[in-house]
Amino acid sequence: MNKIYFTPGPSALYFSVEQHIKYAIKHGITSISHRSKKFEAIFKEAEERSRSLLNLPDNYKLVFTSSATEIWEKMTDSLIEEKSLHMVNGAFSKKFYSVARNLGKDARQIEAEWGKLPDYKTVTDNHYEVIGVTHNETSTGVVTPLENIYQLKENNPESLVVIDAVSSLPIVNIDFAKVDSVYASVQKAFGLPAGLGAWFINDKTEAKARLMKEKGLLRDTYHNILSFIDQAENYQTPSTPNVLGIFLFSQVIQDMLNKGMKQIRNDSVYKSAIMYNMLDQHDVLRPFVKEQVLRSETIIVVDSGDRTNDLIKYLSNHKMIVGGGYGKMKGKQIRIANFPTHSREQFEMLTDLIEKFE
Amino acid sequence: MNKIYFTPGPSALYFSVEQHIKYAIKHGITSISHRSKKFEAIFKEAEERSRSLLNLPDNYKLVFTSSATEIWEKMTDSLIEEKSLHMVNGAFSKKFYSVARNLGKDARQIEAEWGKLPDYKTVTDNHYEVIGVTHNETSTGVVTPLENIYQLKENNPESLVVIDAVSSLPIVNIDFAKVDSVYASVQKAFGLPAGLGAWFINDKTEAKARLMKEKGLLRDTYHNILSFIDQAENYQTPSTPNVLGIFLFSQVIQDMLNKGMKQIRNDSVYKSAIMYNMLDQHDVLRPFVKEQVLRSETIIVVDSGDRTNDLIKYLSNHKMIVGGGYGKMKGKQIRIANFPTHSREQFEMLTDLIEKFE
């Protein structure tokens, strides 16, 4: 048996990826110019399939970046004139805050301890140009309930509410009409090789960037929100993109459409339920996130204390590779990805194995 | 017979790439974390192999970006306080100049018409912090003789001389000690899928970025020259990189080392010689670059006038895919890549076919 990667990203490839790569090489996808009609057709198909998969409203556009980190930087440059707010409860929500601070913005944070949620109710006055929310904190396994996010937008209709769904898209069934921008990394739940970010941007977000440009505040870099959007109008990119990555993104989305998101989401619920149920009754291990409603389906974080290395080794001996704790939790926790590529059977095997760990 | 891509990049994959991708998938390279020891080992190997392939001096470091375009932007942000000079003779040399202008620098250019070389002799006074040279203009097929570049550095020892070798590395046998920074795209002569830039940076270039930081002039972005260098010290990257791309880069370099750069460069000289010789005697076609010493080995540009579309179609019917003219030369020229993946036999076939075109 080959190793199965339950790491939180990069994770196991979606099961069809190897076939799609073979096809891409055989049919010269890796050799086409990104200025060609063929590339435009690939981008267009990726955009249309994403639209279908995610029920993307008409006022949304898709652009591709090289990573989610790049998106934090470009949001800061393109959308924040002065003030942003960041809902922080882990390492990745903190990073967007840090990017904005480092680039000289008056960025504020509402911070919760790891494993909990920041207080959403106090943010009500449209005071911030951008409010950054991390839907699924990959470092802590805390999911932000969508109701909190929608309420935040209702309470701050003038602010741009931008959603980091790096490790939850496309499992999360987000109502894009109730937010302004959503972004993901392809090496998480989409099951692709690392090296591509997908960014969904609504017209209000675009309008803010155009206003920044009119005011002479938009850095005229090759990559900024407008260069991405203007090129995407013709299914083009401002610089040479990861063409193979975009092709694979499109193919995997088609595979997911064929399987049906309802089935994929049902599987996801089942897999996370058996894992959390087992962990709640485990003799040695505990789920890190105590509150049920905050437990991420896609990133399951386990308190494993001084047994962490034993647990990782035990699972590895059974060809099951899980992630370690993130940052300050390294050596104290493990993280388990529950992505569409992980089958019910694989998850049952993993759950059984962890159950027997003592 | 499958199509053979002689396009100027992305081009045909290096012949071993498909095997390396299979290996990468089978051995979980696409699933490893970029914060893992395994990734560090891949980066370290890529760095050591590059060092060997290019005779890289000890005062040079290697960092990976998402594209060469990103390198223009990061050089502008990290190295130019006020003044830069750009030797411009085509679309890509012009782009670095435009990036620097757009970001508010006092960028100057010395411009030559397409097919010619700018005047290097007049630049002598260390007046510029950075001088950008395009070794091999992918848009025009003009190569800048290395003597001109070395002389430029001798005449401006205080300036940073940075070399765009996007479509000539590793064929060009550059003496890195005589310049300050060299960068390439992997989808050209390295024969890899698009989506990765390789940037070789010497200590003088790094020192300039550190000085910019001390002066408070360095934008504190996730990607800047220092964030790349500081992370690369530990074979790490500031954000999630194209891990598969870096792995393939390393493997292809090892294949090139095994074959020997002497052999690869001899093949390159032979292939370009038979093509240019044939073109010089052709009834309908002409090499665009008249001066022999300026003719690029790796990008051969052909004046095909109103026969361009016929020529492209004729070659395509024989499964040979060449590039069109760039920008204003679209529909008037073709561009032929002569990269290490193109065998002598393939090039002989292509040359024969073009010879018969009438």
XYZ file of N, CA, C and O in Angstrom, chain B residues 115-275:
644
model
N 15.981 43.915 -33.341
C 16.954 43.238 -34.207
C 18.363 43.757 -34.025
O 19.324 43.183 -34.540
N 18.498 44.856 -33.270
C 19.820 45.453 -33.037
C 20.137 45.473 -31.541
O 19.337 45.036 -30.706
N 21.298 46.054 -31.223
C 21.757 46.116 -29.836
C 21.853 47.577 -29.398
O 22.292 48.420 -30.181
N 21.474 47.900 -28.175
C 21.678 49.283 -27.702
C 23.173 49.579 -27.598
O 23.996 48.659 -27.559
N 23.511 50.843 -27.499
C 24.915 51.245 -27.401
C 25.403 51.083 -25.959
O 24.991 51.815 -25.058
N 26.291 50.124 -25.754
C 26.782 49.835 -24.404
C 27.923 50.758 -23.985
O 28.175 50.943 -22.803
N 28.630 51.321 -24.960
C 29.895 52.003 -24.640
C 29.700 53.321 -23.908
O 30.592 53.785 -23.197
N 28.530 53.932 -24.088
C 28.324 55.258 -23.501
C 28.000 55.216 -22.011
O 27.952 56.243 -21.351
N 27.784 54.010 -21.469
C 27.399 53.894 -20.053
C 28.651 53.629 -19.228
O 29.188 52.525 -19.219
N 29.106 54.653 -18.535
C 30.437 54.517 -17.936
C 30.604 55.136 -16.563
O 31.672 55.062 -15.991
N 29.594 55.749 -16.010
C 29.881 56.628 -14.878
C 29.286 56.184 -13.539
O 29.173 56.987 -12.611
N 28.922 54.888 -13.426
C 28.347 54.407 -12.162
C 27.126 55.224 -11.738
O 26.796 55.280 -10.570
N 26.473 55.817 -12.709
C 25.407 56.758 -12.407
C 24.150 56.061 -11.903
O 23.336 56.662 -11.216
N 24.021 54.780 -12.247
C 22.777 54.056 -11.952
C 22.990 53.011 -10.862
O 24.032 52.356 -10.818
N 21.988 52.871 -10.014
C 22.079 51.839 -8.974
C 21.973 50.447 -9.585
O 22.654 49.521 -9.157
N 21.080 50.328 -10.560
C 20.855 49.038 -11.220
C 20.893 49.254 -12.732
O 20.326 50.233 -13.237
N 21.583 48.359 -13.436
C 21.516 48.365 -14.898
C 20.949 47.017 -15.343
O 21.513 45.962 -15.045
N 19.812 47.079 -16.018
C 19.152 45.856 -16.468
C 19.536 45.508 -17.889
O 19.394 46.334 -18.796
N 20.033 44.281 -18.068
C 20.446 43.811 -19.388
C 19.672 42.540 -19.721
O 19.575 41.643 -18.894
N 19.126 42.499 -20.919
C 18.472 41.270 -21.361
C 19.443 40.505 -22.227
O 19.765 40.935 -23.337
N 19.935 39.401 -21.686
C 20.948 38.662 -22.442
C 20.390 38.132 -23.746
O 21.057 38.139 -24.769
N 19.155 37.676 -23.713
C 18.584 37.021 -24.893
C 17.147 37.510 -25.033
O 16.277 37.104 -24.274
N 16.913 38.410 -25.980
C 15.577 38.989 -26.137
C 14.634 37.994 -26.809
O 14.725 37.757 -28.017
N 13.711 37.441 -26.039
C 12.820 36.402 -26.561
C 11.896 36.950 -27.643
O 11.394 36.206 -28.475
N 11.663 38.264 -27.637
C 10.762 38.837 -28.635
C 11.436 39.029 -29.995
O 10.770 39.015 -31.024
N 12.756 39.205 -30.002
C 13.452 39.554 -31.252
C 14.520 38.546 -31.678
O 15.003 38.603 -32.808
N 14.926 37.662 -30.779
C 15.993 36.725 -31.116
C 17.362 37.363 -31.178
O 18.259 36.864 -31.859
N 17.534 38.474 -30.458
C 18.855 39.110 -30.383
C 19.550 38.681 -29.091
O 18.978 38.797 -28.006
N 20.780 38.172 -29.240
C 21.579 37.841 -28.066
C 22.574 38.977 -27.831
O 23.108 39.555 -28.780
N 22.757 39.339 -26.575
C 23.759 40.347 -26.229
C 25.088 39.635 -25.987
O 25.164 38.793 -25.087
N 26.110 39.926 -26.771
C 27.396 39.238 -26.547
C 27.880 39.453 -25.107
O 27.762 40.556 -24.566
N 28.401 38.401 -24.503
C 28.808 38.492 -23.099
C 29.874 39.562 -22.894
O 29.918 40.198 -21.834
N 30.713 39.781 -23.895
C 31.764 40.798 -23.766
C 31.146 42.169 -23.481
O 31.678 42.947 -22.684
N 30.037 42.469 -24.150
C 29.367 43.751 -23.900
C 28.921 43.854 -22.439
O 29.031 44.908 -21.818
N 28.412 42.752 -21.931
C 27.910 42.760 -20.547
C 29.063 42.918 -19.559
O 29.005 43.725 -18.627
N 30.138 42.150 -19.788
C 31.280 42.233 -18.864
C 31.908 43.637 -18.904
O 32.324 44.182 -17.888
N 31.979 44.205 -20.111
C 32.539 45.544 -20.262
C 31.677 46.574 -19.525
O 32.187 47.482 -18.869
N 30.370 46.393 -19.639
C 29.435 47.285 -18.941
C 29.700 47.264 -17.439
O 29.720 48.302 -16.771
N 29.908 46.070 -16.903
C 30.181 45.946 -15.461
C 31.537 46.575 -15.121
O 31.658 47.278 -14.113
N 32.535 46.353 -15.972
C 33.855 46.966 -15.724
C 33.765 48.481 -15.724
O 34.420 49.156 -14.922
N 32.927 49.002 -16.612
C 32.786 50.457 -16.726
C 31.897 51.061 -15.637
O 31.865 52.278 -15.475
N 31.161 50.196 -14.936
C 30.240 50.662 -13.888
C 30.333 49.743 -12.674
O 29.351 49.094 -12.298
N 31.517 49.672 -12.079
C 31.703 48.672 -11.015
C 30.793 48.879 -9.811
O 30.499 47.917 -9.094
N 30.328 50.115 -9.595
C 29.468 50.372 -8.438
C 28.011 50.011 -8.715
O 27.235 49.810 -7.784
N 27.626 49.964 -9.967
C 26.244 49.630 -10.315
C 26.016 48.123 -10.198
O 26.937 47.333 -10.391
N 24.771 47.756 -9.868
C 24.407 46.338 -9.919
C 24.000 46.015 -11.354
O 23.060 46.612 -11.883
N 24.698 45.084 -11.982
C 24.346 44.671 -13.343
C 23.565 43.359 -13.251
O 24.094 42.334 -12.821
N 22.281 43.455 -13.602
C 21.379 42.305 -13.435
C 20.969 41.787 -14.810
O 20.599 42.557 -15.690
N 21.044 40.465 -14.979
C 20.933 39.852 -16.300
C 19.659 39.019 -16.423
O 19.462 38.049 -15.695
N 18.826 39.393 -17.364
C 17.680 38.584 -17.760
C 18.184 37.508 -18.722
O 18.525 37.805 -19.862
N 18.278 36.270 -18.202
C 18.701 35.151 -19.049
C 17.542 34.168 -19.180
O 17.723 32.958 -19.242
N 16.335 34.749 -19.223
C 15.101 33.956 -19.185
C 15.106 32.862 -20.245
O 14.757 31.724 -19.964
N 15.509 33.201 -21.463
C 15.420 32.194 -22.531
C 16.787 31.699 -22.996
O 16.894 31.090 -24.057
N 17.830 31.924 -22.194
C 19.160 31.437 -22.590
C 19.840 30.573 -21.537
O 20.703 29.752 -21.860
N 19.460 30.702 -20.272
C 20.042 29.849 -19.245
C 19.424 28.457 -19.361
O 18.191 28.369 -19.531
N 20.180 27.369 -19.256
C 21.599 27.241 -18.936
C 22.508 27.112 -20.169
O 23.668 26.749 -20.007
N 21.983 27.429 -21.358
C 22.839 27.314 -22.545
C 23.965 28.347 -22.488
O 25.121 28.027 -22.766
N 23.657 29.576 -22.096
C 24.700 30.597 -22.016
C 25.667 30.237 -20.883
O 25.254 29.867 -19.786
N 26.961 30.317 -21.208
C 27.990 29.979 -20.220
C 28.485 31.279 -19.590
O 29.578 31.748 -19.866
N 27.666 31.830 -18.742
C 27.928 33.160 -18.203
C 28.924 33.087 -17.053
O 28.905 32.126 -16.270
N 29.812 34.059 -16.968
C 30.732 34.154 -15.829
C 30.046 34.986 -14.750
O 30.048 36.213 -14.795
N 29.473 34.297 -13.780
C 28.676 34.974 -12.755
C 29.493 35.973 -11.943
O 28.937 36.900 -11.364
N 30.805 35.786 -11.898
C 31.646 36.699 -11.121
C 31.692 38.084 -11.758
O 32.046 39.059 -11.107
N 31.315 38.180 -13.015
C 31.411 39.452 -13.725
C 30.084 40.202 -13.804
O 29.975 41.197 -14.526
N 29.056 39.679 -13.105
C 27.765 40.365 -13.039
C 27.260 40.245 -11.592
O 27.978 39.732 -10.728
N 26.034 40.709 -11.336
C 25.551 40.725 -9.956
C 24.315 39.870 -9.702
O 24.021 39.510 -8.557
N 23.567 39.589 -10.743
C 22.327 38.862 -10.537
C 21.888 38.321 -11.896
O 22.040 38.989 -12.911
N 21.391 37.094 -11.897
C 20.958 36.455 -13.144
C 19.656 35.723 -12.857
O 19.523 35.089 -11.811
N 18.684 35.836 -13.776
C 17.421 35.128 -13.534
C 16.905 34.466 -14.788
O 17.212 34.889 -15.905
N 16.123 33.408 -14.570
C 15.610 32.605 -15.687
C 14.199 32.129 -15.381
O 13.771 32.089 -14.236
N 13.476 31.803 -16.450
C 12.188 31.129 -16.322
C 12.406 29.669 -16.661
O 13.123 29.357 -17.604
N 11.743 28.792 -15.918
C 12.023 27.368 -16.126
C 11.337 26.788 -17.354
O 11.683 25.708 -17.823
N 10.336 27.511 -17.894
C 9.579 26.940 -19.015
C 10.254 27.183 -20.366
O 9.674 26.888 -21.391
N 11.460 27.726 -20.327
C 12.199 27.951 -21.573
C 13.231 26.825 -21.731
O 12.848 25.686 -21.911
N 14.509 27.163 -21.630
C 15.544 26.179 -21.953
C 15.644 25.043 -20.932
O 16.218 23.994 -21.226
N 15.103 25.222 -19.727
C 15.122 24.118 -18.762
C 14.053 23.065 -19.083
O 14.077 21.964 -18.556
N 13.076 23.444 -19.916
C 12.103 22.444 -20.379
C 11.101 21.998 -19.333
O 10.676 20.840 -19.327
N 10.697 22.906 -18.460
C 9.754 22.545 -17.394
C 8.402 23.212 -17.609
O 8.289 24.165 -18.371
N 7.358 22.730 -16.934
C 6.069 23.429 -16.990
C 6.211 24.847 -16.424
O 7.018 25.074 -15.512
N 5.424 25.802 -16.947
C 5.487 27.192 -16.487
C 5.045 27.305 -15.028
O 4.302 26.463 -14.520
N 5.511 28.378 -14.381
C 5.048 28.659 -13.024
C 6.149 28.727 -11.990
O 5.905 28.506 -10.803
N 7.368 29.059 -12.417
C 8.490 29.141 -11.483
C 9.582 30.013 -12.099
O 9.872 29.905 -13.290
N 10.156 30.897 -11.281
C 11.319 31.667 -11.692
C 12.509 31.298 -10.820
O 12.341 31.035 -9.627
N 13.694 31.252 -11.410
C 14.924 30.965 -10.646
C 15.799 32.205 -10.697
O 16.073 32.733 -11.776
N 16.231 32.665 -9.527
C 16.923 33.947 -9.426
C 18.225 33.743 -8.649
O 18.201 33.326 -7.490
N 19.348 34.027 -9.308
C 20.668 33.877 -8.698
C 21.175 35.267 -8.305
O 21.270 36.153 -9.146
N 21.503 35.428 -7.015
C 21.736 36.753 -6.432
C 23.097 36.762 -5.733
O 23.361 35.906 -4.881
N 23.950 37.734 -6.053
C 25.245 37.757 -5.359
C 25.191 38.627 -4.097
O 24.175 39.274 -3.796
N 26.289 38.601 -3.337
C 26.324 39.270 -2.033
C 26.204 40.786 -2.167
O 25.641 41.447 -1.291
N 26.680 41.321 -3.275
C 26.587 42.770 -3.462
C 25.122 43.198 -3.651
O 24.692 44.245 -3.147
N 24.383 42.373 -4.380
C 22.953 42.641 -4.580
C 22.223 42.569 -3.239
O 21.402 43.436 -2.902
N 22.534 41.529 -2.473
C 21.918 41.374 -1.151
C 22.241 42.574 -0.253
O 21.365 43.102 0.438
N 23.492 43.019 -0.302
C 23.910 44.143 0.548
C 23.105 45.401 0.206
O 22.738 46.181 1.096
N 22.825 45.594 -1.066
C 22.045 46.767 -1.465
C 20.631 46.695 -0.876
O 20.105 47.701 -0.381
N 20.035 45.505 -0.909
C 18.699 45.343 -0.326
C 18.740 45.598 1.184
O 17.837 46.215 1.755
N 19.812 45.156 1.851
C 19.934 45.390 3.302
C 20.100 46.880 3.600
O 19.557 47.391 4.581
N 20.823 47.555 2.732
C 20.976 49.000 2.891
C 19.627 49.697 2.723
O 19.281 50.606 3.495
N 18.857 49.265 1.718
C 17.518 49.824 1.515
C 16.680 49.616 2.775
O 15.927 50.498 3.194
N 16.816 48.447 3.383
C 16.037 48.159 4.591
C 16.454 49.089 5.731
O 15.607 49.651 6.431
N 17.780 49.225 5.915
C 18.281 50.119 6.975
C 17.749 51.534 6.815
O 17.454 52.214 7.795
N 17.651 51.959 5.581
C 17.152 53.304 5.306
C 15.631 53.396 5.409
O 15.057 54.459 5.174
N 14.968 52.264 5.689
C 13.504 52.265 5.788
C 12.826 52.344 4.443
O 11.659 52.739 4.343
N 13.538 51.957 3.377
C 12.986 52.086 2.027
C 12.493 50.772 1.446
O 11.913 50.737 0.369
N 12.744 49.681 2.175
C 12.329 48.375 1.651
C 10.905 48.078 2.082
O 10.610 48.052 3.281
N 10.020 47.860 1.115
C 8.645 47.491 1.461
C 8.677 46.141 2.178
O 9.245 45.179 1.683
N 8.038 46.075 3.317
C 8.093 44.870 4.143
C 7.010 43.887 3.685
O 6.079 43.573 4.413
N 7.141 43.413 2.450
C 6.173 42.471 1.895
C 6.635 41.042 2.183
O 7.797 40.810 2.513
N 5.695 40.106 2.036
C 6.074 38.703 2.237
C 7.158 38.293 1.261
O 8.077 37.576 1.602
N 7.010 38.736 0.018
C 8.050 38.492 -0.967
C 8.842 39.765 -1.185
O 8.318 40.733 -1.731
N 10.077 39.792 -0.719
C 11.011 40.785 -1.219
C 12.368 40.114 -1.241
O 12.506 38.949 -0.814
N 13.370 40.801 -1.722
C 14.636 40.108 -1.945
C 15.184 39.538 -0.633
O 15.759 38.445 -0.608
N 14.962 40.234 0.478
C 15.496 39.744 1.751
C 14.662 38.609 2.327
O 15.207 37.680 2.926
N 13.322 38.686 2.154
C 12.508 37.574 2.663
C 12.856 36.294 1.899
O 12.954 35.210 2.487
N 13.090 36.431 0.597
C 13.513 35.257 -0.184
C 14.857 34.723 0.333
O 15.016 33.535 0.584
N 15.831 35.648 0.478
C 17.185 35.224 0.853
C 17.214 34.655 2.266
O 17.825 33.615 2.525
N 16.527 35.334 3.203
C 16.575 34.879 4.593
C 15.952 33.491 4.742
O 16.450 32.644 5.481
N 14.855 33.268 4.027
C 14.236 31.934 4.075
C 15.125 30.897 3.377
O 15.227 29.756 3.827
N 15.761 31.309 2.288
C 16.588 30.359 1.525
C 17.811 29.899 2.320
O 18.366 28.835 2.049
N 18.212 30.701 3.318
C 19.315 30.284 4.191
C 19.050 28.892 4.766
O 19.955 28.096 4.969
N 17.772 28.637 5.067
C 17.365 27.333 5.605
C 16.627 26.504 4.559
O 15.836 25.633 4.894
N 16.880 26.830 3.289
C 16.213 26.121 2.185
C 14.695 26.164 2.334
O 14.002 25.157 2.186
N 14.215 27.347 2.695
C 12.791 27.570 2.859
C 12.344 28.701 1.947
O 13.163 29.371 1.313
N 11.036 28.913 1.872
C 10.468 29.962 1.030
C 9.497 30.796 1.863
O 8.922 30.284 2.819
N 9.287 32.077 1.506
C 8.403 32.923 2.321
C 6.936 32.496 2.250
O 6.184 32.762 3.176
N 6.507 31.893 1.127
C 5.116 31.438 1.016
C 5.127 30.075 0.339
O 6.181 29.596 -0.093
N 3.956 29.444 0.274
C 3.902 28.106 -0.325
C 4.380 28.166 -1.764
O 3.779 28.849 -2.594
N 5.457 27.487 -2.098
C 5.985 27.561 -3.466
C 5.413 26.454 -4.350
O 4.647 25.600 -3.896
N 5.808 26.476 -5.600
C 5.513 25.417 -6.558
C 6.481 24.265 -6.279
O 7.525 24.145 -6.915
N 6.133 23.434 -5.300
C 7.051 22.381 -4.829
C 7.400 21.418 -5.953
O 8.565 21.061 -6.157
N 6.374 21.026 -6.705
C 6.621 20.100 -7.822
C 7.579 20.739 -8.823
O 8.500 20.083 -9.314
N 7.391 22.026 -9.115
C 8.269 22.724 -10.051
C 9.721 22.723 -9.583
O 10.634 22.497 -10.379
N 9.926 22.953 -8.292
C 11.291 22.983 -7.758
C 11.917 21.590 -7.824
O 13.082 21.422 -8.188
N 11.110 20.574 -7.503
C 11.603 19.195 -7.603
C 12.018 18.870 -9.041
O 13.100 18.331 -9.293
N 11.169 19.238 -10.001
C 11.463 18.931 -11.406
C 12.691 19.696 -11.894
O 13.509 19.164 -12.651
N 12.820 20.947 -11.455
C 13.986 21.771 -11.787
C 15.269 21.038 -11.365
O 16.217 20.893 -12.136
N 15.255 20.529 -10.147
C 16.421 19.823 -9.621
C 16.713 18.556 -10.425
O 17.864 18.263 -10.766
N 15.658 17.818 -10.760
C 15.859 16.548 -11.475
C 16.384 16.792 -12.887
O 17.285 16.084 -13.347
N 15.829 17.795 -13.557
C 16.269 18.078 -14.928
C 17.719 18.564 -14.935
O 18.505 18.208 -15.822
N 18.088 19.348 -13.932
C 19.482 19.792 -13.860
C 20.407 18.591 -13.681
O 21.468 18.505 -14.297
N 19.987 17.629 -12.852
C 20.815 16.429 -12.686
C 20.945 15.685 -14.021
O 22.030 15.213 -14.372
N 19.846 15.609 -14.760
C 19.907 14.961 -16.086
C 20.883 15.694 -17.002
O 21.618 15.070 -17.770
N 20.866 17.025 -16.925
C 21.773 17.814 -17.761
C 23.224 17.613 -17.315
O 24.135 17.533 -18.147
N 23.426 17.524 -16.006
C 24.774 17.259 -15.494
C 25.252 15.894 -15.983
O 26.413 15.728 -16.368
N 24.349 14.921 -15.972
C 24.723 13.581 -16.421
C 25.108 13.580 -17.905
O 26.060 12.923 -18.310
N 24.352 14.319 -18.683
C 24.658 14.398 -20.111
C 25.914 15.245 -20.348
O 26.697 14.957 -21.250
N 26.076 16.265 -19.535
C 27.236 17.151 -19.673
C 26.880 18.410 -20.426
O 26.362 18.345 -21.542
N 27.161 19.558 -19.829
C 26.810 20.819 -20.475
C 27.621 21.025 -21.749
O 27.167 21.693 -22.677
N 28.830 20.430 -21.816
C 29.639 20.592 -23.022
C 28.902 19.994 -24.221
O 28.774 20.622 -25.270
N 28.396 18.801 -24.023
C 27.628 18.117 -25.075
C 26.375 18.922 -25.434
O 26.064 19.144 -26.608
N 25.655 19.361 -24.390
C 24.397 20.098 -24.618
C 24.670 21.393 -25.379
O 23.947 21.756 -26.305
N 25.756 22.079 -25.001
C 26.093 23.341 -25.684
C 26.582 23.090 -27.105
O 26.270 23.862 -28.017
N 27.337 22.006 -27.312
C 27.755 21.655 -28.680
C 26.540 21.381 -29.562
O 26.475 21.833 -30.706
N 25.594 20.631 -29.015
C 24.361 20.348 -29.766
C 23.660 21.650 -30.136
O 23.164 21.809 -31.255
N 23.614 22.571 -29.174
C 22.919 23.832 -29.384
C 23.561 24.624 -30.522
O 22.864 25.154 -31.398
N 24.895 24.682 -30.520
C 25.616 25.390 -31.590
C 25.318 24.746 -32.937
O 25.003 25.429 -33.923
N 25.372 23.434 -32.977
C 25.107 22.711 -34.230
C 23.703 23.015 -34.740
O 23.500 23.353 -35.907
N 22.710 22.904 -33.849
C 21.315 23.076 -34.272
C 21.061 24.491 -34.795
O 20.403 24.687 -35.817
N 21.587 25.480 -34.090
C 21.350 26.853 -34.552
C 22.110 27.112 -35.855
O 21.617 27.819 -36.739
N 23.297 26.503 -35.986
C 24.094 26.730 -37.205
C 23.377 26.194 -38.444
O 23.285 26.887 -39.464
N 22.829 24.979 -38.355
C 22.181 24.442 -39.567
C 20.927 25.252 -39.904
O 20.618 25.458 -41.071
N 20.245 25.750 -38.882
C 19.024 26.537 -39.147
C 19.379 27.876 -39.791
O 18.815 28.253 -40.823
